[in-house]
Coordinates of C-alpha atoms and ligand atoms in Angstrom, one line a residue:
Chain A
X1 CA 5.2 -16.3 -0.8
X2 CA 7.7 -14.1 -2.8
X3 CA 9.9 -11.6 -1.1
X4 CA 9.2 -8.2 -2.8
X5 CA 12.7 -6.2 -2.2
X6 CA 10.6 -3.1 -3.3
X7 CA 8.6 -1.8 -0.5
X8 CA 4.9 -1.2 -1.4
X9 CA 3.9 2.2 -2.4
X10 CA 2.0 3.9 0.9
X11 CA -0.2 5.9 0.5
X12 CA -3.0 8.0 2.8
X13 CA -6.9 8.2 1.8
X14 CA -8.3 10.7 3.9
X15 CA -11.4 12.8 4.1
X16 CA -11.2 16.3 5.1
X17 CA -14.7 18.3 6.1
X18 CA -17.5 17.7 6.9
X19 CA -18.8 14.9 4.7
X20 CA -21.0 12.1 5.7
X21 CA -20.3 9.3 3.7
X22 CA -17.4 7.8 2.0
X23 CA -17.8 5.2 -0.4
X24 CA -16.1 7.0 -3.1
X25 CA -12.9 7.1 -1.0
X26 CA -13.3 3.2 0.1
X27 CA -13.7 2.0 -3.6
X28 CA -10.4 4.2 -4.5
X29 CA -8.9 2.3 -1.4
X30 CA -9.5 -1.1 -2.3
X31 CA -8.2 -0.5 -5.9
X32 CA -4.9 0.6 -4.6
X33 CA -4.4 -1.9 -2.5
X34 CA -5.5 -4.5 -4.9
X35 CA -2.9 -3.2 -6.7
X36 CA -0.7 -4.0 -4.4
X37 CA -0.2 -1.0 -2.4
X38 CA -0.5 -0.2 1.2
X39 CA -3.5 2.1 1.7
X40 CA -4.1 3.7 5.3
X41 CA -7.5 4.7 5.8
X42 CA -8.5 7.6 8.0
X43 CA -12.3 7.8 8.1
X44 CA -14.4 11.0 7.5
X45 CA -14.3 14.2 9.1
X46 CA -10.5 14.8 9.1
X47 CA -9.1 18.0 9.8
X48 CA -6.1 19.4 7.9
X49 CA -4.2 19.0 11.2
X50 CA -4.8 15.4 11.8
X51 CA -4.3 14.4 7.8
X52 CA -1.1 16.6 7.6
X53 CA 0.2 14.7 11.1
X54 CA -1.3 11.2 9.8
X55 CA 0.8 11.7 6.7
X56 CA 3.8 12.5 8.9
X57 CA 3.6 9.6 11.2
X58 CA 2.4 7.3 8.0
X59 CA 6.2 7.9 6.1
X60 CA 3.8 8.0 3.1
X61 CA 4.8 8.7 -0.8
X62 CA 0.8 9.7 -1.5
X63 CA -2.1 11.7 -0.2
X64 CA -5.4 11.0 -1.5
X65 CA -8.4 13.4 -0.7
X66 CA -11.9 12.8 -1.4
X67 CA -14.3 15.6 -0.8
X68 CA -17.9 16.1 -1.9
X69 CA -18.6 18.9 0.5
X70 CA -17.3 22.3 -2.1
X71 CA -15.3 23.5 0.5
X72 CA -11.9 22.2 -1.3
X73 CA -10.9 25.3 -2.0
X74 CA -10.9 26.2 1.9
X75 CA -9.9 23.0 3.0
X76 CA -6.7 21.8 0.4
X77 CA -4.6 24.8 1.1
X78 CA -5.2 23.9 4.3
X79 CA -3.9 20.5 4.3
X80 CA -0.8 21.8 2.3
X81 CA 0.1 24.1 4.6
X82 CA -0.3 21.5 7.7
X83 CA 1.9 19.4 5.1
X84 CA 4.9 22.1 4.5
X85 CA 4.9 23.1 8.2
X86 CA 5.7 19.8 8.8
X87 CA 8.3 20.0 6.4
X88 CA 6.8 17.5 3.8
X89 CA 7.3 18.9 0.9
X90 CA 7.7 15.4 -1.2
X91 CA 4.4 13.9 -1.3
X92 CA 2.3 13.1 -4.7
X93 CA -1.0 15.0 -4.1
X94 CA -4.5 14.1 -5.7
X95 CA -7.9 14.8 -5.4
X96 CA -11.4 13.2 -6.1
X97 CA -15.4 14.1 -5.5
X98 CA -16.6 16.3 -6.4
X99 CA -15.1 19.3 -7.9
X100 CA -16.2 21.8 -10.8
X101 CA -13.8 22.0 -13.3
X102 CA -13.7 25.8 -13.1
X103 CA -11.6 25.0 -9.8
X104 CA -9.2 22.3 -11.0
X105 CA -6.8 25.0 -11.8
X106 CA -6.7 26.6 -8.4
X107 CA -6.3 23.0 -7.4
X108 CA -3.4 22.1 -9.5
X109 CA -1.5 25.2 -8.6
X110 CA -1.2 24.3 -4.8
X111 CA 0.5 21.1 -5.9
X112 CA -2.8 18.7 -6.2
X113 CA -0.8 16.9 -9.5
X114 CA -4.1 15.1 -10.1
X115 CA -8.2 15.7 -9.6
X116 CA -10.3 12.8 -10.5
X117 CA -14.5 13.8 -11.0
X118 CA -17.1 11.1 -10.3
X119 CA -16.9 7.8 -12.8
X120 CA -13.0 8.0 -12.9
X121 CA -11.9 4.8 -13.8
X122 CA -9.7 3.6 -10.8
X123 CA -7.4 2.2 -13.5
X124 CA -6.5 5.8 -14.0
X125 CA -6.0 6.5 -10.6
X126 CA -3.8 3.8 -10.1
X127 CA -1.7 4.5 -13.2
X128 CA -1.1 7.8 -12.2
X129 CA 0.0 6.9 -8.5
X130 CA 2.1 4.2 -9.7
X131 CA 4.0 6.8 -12.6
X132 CA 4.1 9.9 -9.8
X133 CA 4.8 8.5 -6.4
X134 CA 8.4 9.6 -4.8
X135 CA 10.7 7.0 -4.6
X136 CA 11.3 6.0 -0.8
X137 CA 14.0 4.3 1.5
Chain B
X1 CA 14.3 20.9 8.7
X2 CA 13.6 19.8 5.4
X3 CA 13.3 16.0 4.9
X4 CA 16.0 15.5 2.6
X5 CA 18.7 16.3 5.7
X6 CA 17.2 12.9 7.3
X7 CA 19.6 10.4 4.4
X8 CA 21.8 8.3 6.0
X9 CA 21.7 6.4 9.4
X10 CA 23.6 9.1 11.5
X11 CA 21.3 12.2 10.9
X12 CA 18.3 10.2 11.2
X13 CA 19.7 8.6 14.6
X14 CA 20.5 12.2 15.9
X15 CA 16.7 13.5 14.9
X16 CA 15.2 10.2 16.5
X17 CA 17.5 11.0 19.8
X18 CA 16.4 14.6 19.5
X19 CA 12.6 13.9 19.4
X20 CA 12.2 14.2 15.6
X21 CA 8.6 12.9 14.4
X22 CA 9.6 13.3 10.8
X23 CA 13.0 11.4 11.5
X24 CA 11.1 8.9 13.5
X25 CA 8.9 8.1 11.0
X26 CA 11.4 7.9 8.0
X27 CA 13.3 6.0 10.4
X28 CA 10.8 3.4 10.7
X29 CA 10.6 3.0 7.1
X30 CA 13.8 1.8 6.7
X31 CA 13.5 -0.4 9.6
X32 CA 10.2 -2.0 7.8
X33 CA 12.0 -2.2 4.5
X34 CA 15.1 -3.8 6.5
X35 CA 16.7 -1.8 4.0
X36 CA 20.8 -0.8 5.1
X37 CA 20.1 2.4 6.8
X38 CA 17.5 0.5 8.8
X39 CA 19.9 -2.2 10.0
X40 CA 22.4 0.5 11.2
X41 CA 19.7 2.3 12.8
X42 CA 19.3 -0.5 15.1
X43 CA 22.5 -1.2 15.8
X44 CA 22.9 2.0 17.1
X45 CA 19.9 2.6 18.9
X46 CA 19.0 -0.6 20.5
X47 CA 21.3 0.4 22.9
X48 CA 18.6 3.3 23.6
X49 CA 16.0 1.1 24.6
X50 CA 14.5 -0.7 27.4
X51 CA 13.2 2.5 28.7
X52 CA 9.5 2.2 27.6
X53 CA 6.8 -0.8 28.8
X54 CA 6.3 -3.0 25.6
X55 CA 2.8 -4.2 25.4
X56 CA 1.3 -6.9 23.1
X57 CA -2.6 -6.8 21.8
X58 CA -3.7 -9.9 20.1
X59 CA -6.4 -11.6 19.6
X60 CA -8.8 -12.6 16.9
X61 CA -9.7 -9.9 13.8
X62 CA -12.6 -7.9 15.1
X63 CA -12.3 -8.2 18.5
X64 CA -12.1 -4.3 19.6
X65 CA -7.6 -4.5 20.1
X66 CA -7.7 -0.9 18.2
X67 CA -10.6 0.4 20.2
X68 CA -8.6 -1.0 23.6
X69 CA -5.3 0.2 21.9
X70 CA -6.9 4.2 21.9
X71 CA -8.6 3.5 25.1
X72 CA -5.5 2.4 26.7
X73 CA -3.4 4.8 25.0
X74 CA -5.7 8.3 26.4
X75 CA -5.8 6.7 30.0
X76 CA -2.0 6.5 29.9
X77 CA -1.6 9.6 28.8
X78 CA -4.1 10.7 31.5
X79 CA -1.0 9.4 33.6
X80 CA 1.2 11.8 32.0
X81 CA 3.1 8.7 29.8
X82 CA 3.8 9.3 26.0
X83 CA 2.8 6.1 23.7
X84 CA 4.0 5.0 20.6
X85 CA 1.9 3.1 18.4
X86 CA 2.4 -0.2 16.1
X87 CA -0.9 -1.4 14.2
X88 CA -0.1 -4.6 12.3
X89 CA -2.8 -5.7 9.7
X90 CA -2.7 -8.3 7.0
X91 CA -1.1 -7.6 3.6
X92 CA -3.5 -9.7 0.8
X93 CA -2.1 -12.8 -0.5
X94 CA -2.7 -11.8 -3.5
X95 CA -2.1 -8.7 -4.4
X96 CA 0.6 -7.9 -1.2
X97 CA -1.1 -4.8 -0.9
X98 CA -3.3 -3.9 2.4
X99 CA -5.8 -1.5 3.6
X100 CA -4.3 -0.9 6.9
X101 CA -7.6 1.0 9.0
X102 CA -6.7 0.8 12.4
X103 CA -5.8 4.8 12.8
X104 CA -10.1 5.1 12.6
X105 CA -10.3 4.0 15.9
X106 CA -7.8 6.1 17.4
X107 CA -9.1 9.3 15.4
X108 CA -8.4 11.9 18.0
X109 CA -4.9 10.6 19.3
X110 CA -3.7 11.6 16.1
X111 CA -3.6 15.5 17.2
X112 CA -2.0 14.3 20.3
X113 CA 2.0 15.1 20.3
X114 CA 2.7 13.0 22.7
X115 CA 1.0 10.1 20.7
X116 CA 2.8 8.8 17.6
X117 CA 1.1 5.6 15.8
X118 CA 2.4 3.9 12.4
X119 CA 0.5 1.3 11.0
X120 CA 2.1 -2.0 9.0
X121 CA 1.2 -4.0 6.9
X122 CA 2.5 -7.4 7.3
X123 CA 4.0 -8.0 4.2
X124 CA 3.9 -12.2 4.2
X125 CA 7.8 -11.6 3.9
X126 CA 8.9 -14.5 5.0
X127 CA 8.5 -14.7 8.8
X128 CA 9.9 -11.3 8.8
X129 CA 7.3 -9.6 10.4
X130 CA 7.9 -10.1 13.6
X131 CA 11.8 -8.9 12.6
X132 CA 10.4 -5.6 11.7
X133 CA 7.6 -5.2 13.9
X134 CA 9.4 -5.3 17.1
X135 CA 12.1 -2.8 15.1
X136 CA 9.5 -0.3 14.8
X137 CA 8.7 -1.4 18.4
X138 CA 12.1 -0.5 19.1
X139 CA 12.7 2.8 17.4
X140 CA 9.4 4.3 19.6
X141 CA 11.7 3.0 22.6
X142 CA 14.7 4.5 21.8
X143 CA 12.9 7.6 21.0
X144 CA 11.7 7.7 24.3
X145 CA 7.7 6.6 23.9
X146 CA 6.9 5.7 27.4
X147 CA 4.3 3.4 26.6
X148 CA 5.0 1.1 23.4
X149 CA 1.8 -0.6 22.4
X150 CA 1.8 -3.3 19.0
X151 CA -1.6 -4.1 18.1
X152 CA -1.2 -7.8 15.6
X153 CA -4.1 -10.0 14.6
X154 CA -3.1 -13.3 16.9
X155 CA -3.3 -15.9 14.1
X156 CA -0.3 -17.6 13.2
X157 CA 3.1 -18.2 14.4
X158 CA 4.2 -14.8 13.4
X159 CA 1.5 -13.2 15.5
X160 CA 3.2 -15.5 18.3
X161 CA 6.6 -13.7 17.7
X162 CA 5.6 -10.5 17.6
X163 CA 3.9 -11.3 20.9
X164 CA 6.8 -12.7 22.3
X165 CA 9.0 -10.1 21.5
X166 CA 6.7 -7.5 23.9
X167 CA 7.1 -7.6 27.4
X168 CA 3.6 -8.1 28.2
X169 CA 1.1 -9.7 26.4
X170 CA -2.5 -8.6 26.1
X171 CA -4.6 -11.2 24.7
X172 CA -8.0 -10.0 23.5
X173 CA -11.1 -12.6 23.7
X174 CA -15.1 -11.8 23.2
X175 CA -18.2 -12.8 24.8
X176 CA -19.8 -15.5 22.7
X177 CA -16.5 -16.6 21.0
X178 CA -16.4 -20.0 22.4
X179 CA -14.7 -21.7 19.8
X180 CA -12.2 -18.7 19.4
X181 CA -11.2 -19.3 22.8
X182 CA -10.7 -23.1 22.2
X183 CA -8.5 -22.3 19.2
X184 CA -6.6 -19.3 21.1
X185 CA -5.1 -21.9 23.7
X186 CA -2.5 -23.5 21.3
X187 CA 0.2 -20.9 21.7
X188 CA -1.1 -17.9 22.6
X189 CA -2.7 -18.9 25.6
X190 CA 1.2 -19.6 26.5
X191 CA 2.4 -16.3 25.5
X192 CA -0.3 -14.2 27.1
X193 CA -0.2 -12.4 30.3
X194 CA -3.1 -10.8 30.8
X195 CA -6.2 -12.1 29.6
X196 CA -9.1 -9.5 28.7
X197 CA -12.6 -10.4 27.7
X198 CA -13.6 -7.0 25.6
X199 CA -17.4 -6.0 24.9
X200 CA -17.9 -7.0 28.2
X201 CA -21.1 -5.0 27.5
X202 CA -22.5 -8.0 25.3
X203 CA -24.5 -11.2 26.9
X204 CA -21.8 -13.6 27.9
X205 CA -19.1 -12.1 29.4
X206 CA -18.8 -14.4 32.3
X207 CA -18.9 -17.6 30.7
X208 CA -16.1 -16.0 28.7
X209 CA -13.7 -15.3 31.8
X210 CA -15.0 -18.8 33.0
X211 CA -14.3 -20.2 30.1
X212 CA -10.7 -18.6 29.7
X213 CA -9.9 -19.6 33.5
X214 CA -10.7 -22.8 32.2
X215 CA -7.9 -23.1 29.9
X216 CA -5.9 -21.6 31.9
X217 CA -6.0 -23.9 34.6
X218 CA -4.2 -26.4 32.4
X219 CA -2.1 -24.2 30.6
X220 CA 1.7 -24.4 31.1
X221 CA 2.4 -21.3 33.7
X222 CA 4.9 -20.1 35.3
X223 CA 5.0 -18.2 38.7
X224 CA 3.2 -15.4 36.5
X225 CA -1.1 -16.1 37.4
X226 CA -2.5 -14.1 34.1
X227 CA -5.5 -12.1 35.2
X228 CA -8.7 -12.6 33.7
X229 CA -10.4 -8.7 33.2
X230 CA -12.9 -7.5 31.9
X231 CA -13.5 -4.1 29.7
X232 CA -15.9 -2.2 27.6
X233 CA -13.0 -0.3 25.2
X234 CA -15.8 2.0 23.4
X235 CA -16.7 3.1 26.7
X236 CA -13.3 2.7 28.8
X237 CA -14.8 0.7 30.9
X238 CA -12.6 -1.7 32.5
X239 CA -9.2 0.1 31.1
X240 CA -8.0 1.8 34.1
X241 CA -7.7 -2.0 35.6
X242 CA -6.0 -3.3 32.2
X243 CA -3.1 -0.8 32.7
X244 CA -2.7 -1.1 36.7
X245 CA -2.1 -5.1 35.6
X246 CA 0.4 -4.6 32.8
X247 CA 2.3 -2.2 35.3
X248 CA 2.3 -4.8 37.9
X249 CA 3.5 -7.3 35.1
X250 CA 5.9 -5.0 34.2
X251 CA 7.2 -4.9 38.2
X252 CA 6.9 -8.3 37.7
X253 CA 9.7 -9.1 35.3
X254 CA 12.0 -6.2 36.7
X255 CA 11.5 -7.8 40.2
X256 CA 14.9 -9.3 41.6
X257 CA 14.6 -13.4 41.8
X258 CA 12.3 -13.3 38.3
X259 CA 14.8 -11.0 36.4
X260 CA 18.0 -12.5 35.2
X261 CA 16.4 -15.6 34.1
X262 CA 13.5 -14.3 32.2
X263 CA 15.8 -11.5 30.5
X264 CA 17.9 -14.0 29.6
X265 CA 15.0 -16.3 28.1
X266 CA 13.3 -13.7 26.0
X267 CA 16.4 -12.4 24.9
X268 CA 16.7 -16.1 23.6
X269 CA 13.9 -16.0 22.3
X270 CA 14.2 -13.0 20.5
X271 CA 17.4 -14.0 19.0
X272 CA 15.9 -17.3 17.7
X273 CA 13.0 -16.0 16.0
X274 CA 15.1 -13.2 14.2
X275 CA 17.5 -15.6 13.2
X276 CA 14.9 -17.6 11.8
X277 CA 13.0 -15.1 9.6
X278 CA 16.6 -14.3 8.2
X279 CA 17.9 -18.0 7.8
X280 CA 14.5 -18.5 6.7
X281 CA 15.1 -15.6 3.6
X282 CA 18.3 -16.4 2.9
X283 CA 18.0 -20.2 2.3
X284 CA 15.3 -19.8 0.2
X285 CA 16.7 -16.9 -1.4
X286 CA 19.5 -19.6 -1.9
X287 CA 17.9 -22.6 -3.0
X288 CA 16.1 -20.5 -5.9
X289 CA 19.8 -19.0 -7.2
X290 CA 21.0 -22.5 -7.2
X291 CA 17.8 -23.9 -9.7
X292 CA 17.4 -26.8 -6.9
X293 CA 14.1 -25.3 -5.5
X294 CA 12.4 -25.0 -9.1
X295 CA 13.9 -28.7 -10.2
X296 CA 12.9 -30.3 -7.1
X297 CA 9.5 -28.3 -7.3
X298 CA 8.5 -30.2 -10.9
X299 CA 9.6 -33.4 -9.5
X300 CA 7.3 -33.5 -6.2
X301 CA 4.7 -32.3 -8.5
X302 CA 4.3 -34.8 -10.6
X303 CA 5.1 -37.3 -7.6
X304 CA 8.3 -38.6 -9.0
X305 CA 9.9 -37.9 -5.9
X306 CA 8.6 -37.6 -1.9
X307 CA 8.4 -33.8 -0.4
X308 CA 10.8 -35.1 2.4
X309 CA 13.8 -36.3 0.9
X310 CA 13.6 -33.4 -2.1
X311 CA 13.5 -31.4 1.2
X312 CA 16.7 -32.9 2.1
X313 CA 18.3 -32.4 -1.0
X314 CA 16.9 -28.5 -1.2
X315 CA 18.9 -28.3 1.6
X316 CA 22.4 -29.8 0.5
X317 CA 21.6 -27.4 -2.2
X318 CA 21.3 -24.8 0.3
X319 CA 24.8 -25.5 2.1
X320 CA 26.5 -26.0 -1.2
X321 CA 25.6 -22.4 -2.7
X322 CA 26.6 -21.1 1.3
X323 CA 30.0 -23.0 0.5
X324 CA 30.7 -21.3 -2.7
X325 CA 30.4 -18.2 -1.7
Ligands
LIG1 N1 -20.2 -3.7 21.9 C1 -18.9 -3.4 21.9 N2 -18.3 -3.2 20.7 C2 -17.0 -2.9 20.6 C3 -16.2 -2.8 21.8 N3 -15.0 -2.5 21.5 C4 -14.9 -2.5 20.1 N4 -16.1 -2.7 19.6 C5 -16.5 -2.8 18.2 O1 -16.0 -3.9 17.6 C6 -15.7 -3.6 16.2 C7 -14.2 -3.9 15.9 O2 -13.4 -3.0 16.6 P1 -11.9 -2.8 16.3 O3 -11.3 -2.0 17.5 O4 -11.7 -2.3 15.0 O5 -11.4 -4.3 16.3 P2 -9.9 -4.9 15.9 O6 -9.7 -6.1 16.8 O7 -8.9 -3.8 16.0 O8 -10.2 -5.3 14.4 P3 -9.1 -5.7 13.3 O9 -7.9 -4.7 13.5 O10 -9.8 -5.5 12.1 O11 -8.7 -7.1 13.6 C8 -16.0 -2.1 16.0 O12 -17.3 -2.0 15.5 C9 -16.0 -1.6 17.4 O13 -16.8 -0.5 17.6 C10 -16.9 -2.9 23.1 O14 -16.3 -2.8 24.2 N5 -18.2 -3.3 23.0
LIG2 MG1 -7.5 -3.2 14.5

């Protein structure tokens, strides 16, 4: 096995609200890590709290939310907050579920730099991880 | 404080010292990465440690160790101690990446400030795992965790390292897992000092613990008799027992007559299996810079030369690039 001298990009997938399934967020897991990142899982029902302080604790470059609910626009300012009063102010933000397009604005403008619908091909996703993500260590 | 005061080893050792979460967990980043930083941060903190109890949970993948790592983690803080968390999971072969899932088990600890828990991956670096793991192990130490608990999937020789390096050893069996058990007694058996059979609430739990005393019996022991328990970790059941046995392992090893010797022998050991991972690295790191490792490579493959003396010659390789520089 080959010594990587780059660390793996880390990222968190986490599911805030009140959601009762996740496959969307586990199929967006696996493709990051099979490409070759290090993906820590949360499970469903997260509050912004516990994702702001798993980011903390995580030394992660990414946060990934996944939210089918509609209550994004309660719940991502939320989490941002939690974030910045943590004082992380340097992780990538993106979003995917389901979200009207009407509200990817709003969502963008609290820092989400990307929101992927339903049928995003994870390619994308992990393109735009892999070109965003803050440099660490 | 924003996150870009914590660059450089001294302001992140100060905001570890002072209780820091965010400097703790950048900290452990660098530790992981065994980047520069890292390596200074333990030089000056593992002076800072040997204040918390260092427990091991192995065992096989699935057996509950991150249920019985939350379960022993909210009856310890119960007893008013903070815990600090290491989850090891496997990084894929393939792709080095890793889904690392262990914090779904351990859900509510996460609101808990006097709880911190960082998951790794293990990386396949070379025998460096148990390196880094028991540096992260380390940092929670010197940062004043009470409690330091490192969950690792016991499986190969790493997992045997990472064990090692803890003070007390959890070893994690099943009901039913007959032939886990078998497997489990080269090595870990050795390295274990408390035995628990989890899911204790499933048919077989007593063949288990019969099973496992067994084994024991012929195992290679010391004065240390590992204890054969019991538990249910979804339920706690069994838990409050698991930690009154680590603590009077714990007493154990600080106990007068025991002390000096076994310091001395997992310090030893310790030091050998660090050494290891890095000679490990940097010979092979070595042997590919001098073009040996790829020439020898094409010439065991197509069995124009035996693996053990193109070994031997990997190695003069080895020495010479050492000698040149
Ligand atoms: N019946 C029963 N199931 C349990 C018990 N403890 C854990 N489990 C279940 O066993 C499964 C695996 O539990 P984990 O705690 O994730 O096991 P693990 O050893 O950490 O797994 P890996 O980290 O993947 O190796 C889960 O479905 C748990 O709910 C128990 O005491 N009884
Ligand atoms: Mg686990």
């Amino acid at each position: 096995m080959v010594t990587t001298t780059e660390a793996p990009i880390r990222v968190l997938i986490a599911k805030p609200g009140l959601d009762g399934h996740d496959r969307g967020a586990k199929v967006v897991a696996r493709a990051l890590r099979d490409a070759g990142m290090e993906v820590i899982y949360t499970g469903i029902r997260q509050t912004p709290q516990m994702i702001a302080e798993a980011a903390l604790q995580e030394d992660v470059q990414v946060v990934g939310l996944s939210i089918l609910s509609g209550a994004h626009l309660e719940l991502f300012p939320r989490v941002v907050e939690e974030l910045k009063s943590r004082g992380i102010d340097d992780v990538l933000l993106f979003a995917g579920g389901i979200i009207p397009n009407d509200d990817i604005p709003a969502i963008n403008a609290i820092g989400f730099k990307g929101v992927f619908g339903p049928g995003t091909d994870t390619n994308d996703i992990i393109e735009f991880v892999r070109g965003n993500a803050p440099a660490r260590t | 404080m924003t996150p870009s005061s914590f660059v450089g080893a001294d302001s992140l050792v100060e905001g570890i010292l002072q209780g820091n979460r965010r400097a703790l967990s950048r900290g452990i980043s660098h530790v992981e990465a065994d980047t520069p930083t890292g390596r200074e941060l333990l030089a000056q903190l593992y002076p800072r440690t040997g204040h918390a109890q260092v427990v091991g949970i192995t065992g096989s993948a699935g057996a509950g160790k991150s249920t019985l790592v939350g379960a022993i983690a909210r009856e310890q803080r119960k007893r008013g101690r903070t815990v600090g968390i290491v989850a090891v999971d496997p990084s894929s072969p393939f792709s080095h990446g890793a889904i690392l899932g262990d914090r779904i088990r351990m859900q509510d600890l996460t609101a808990d400030g006097g709880v911190f828990l960082r998951s790794m991956a293990s990386r396949g670096n070379l025998g460096g795992l148990s390196e880094s793991a028991t540096g992260v192990a380390d940092l929670l130490d010197a940062a004043g965790f009470d409690v330091v608990l490192i969950e690792t999937v016991g499986a190969g020789q790493d997992e045997v390292e990472v064990a090692n390096a803890a003070g007390t050893t959890v070893l994690v069996a099943n009901p039913g897992g007959g032939d886990d058990v078998q497997s489990m007694k080269a090595g870990l058996m050795e390295v274990a000092q408390i035995m628990v059979v989890n899911k204790a609430d499933l048919a077989g739990a007593d063949t288990a613990v019969t099973q496992l005393r067994g084994l024991l019996a012929i195992a290679d022991l010391g004065a240390w008799k590992p204890p054969i328990l019991k538990a249910v970790a979804r339920t706690a059941e069994g838990v409050p027992e698991l930690i009154d046995a680590i603590d009077k392992h714990q007493a154990f090893i600080k106990s007068s007559e025991y002390a000096e010797e076994e310091r001395r022998h997992h310090a030893e050991r310790q030091l050998v299996a660090i050494a290891r991972a890095i000679l490990h690295r940097e010979a092979l790191s070595a042997a590919r810079q001098s073009g040996a490792l790829a020439d020898l490579v094409s010439v065991v493959a197509d069995r124009s030369r035996d693996p053990r003396s193109a070994a031997e010659e990997l190695l003069a390789a080895v020495r010479r690039e050492w000698a040149g520089r």
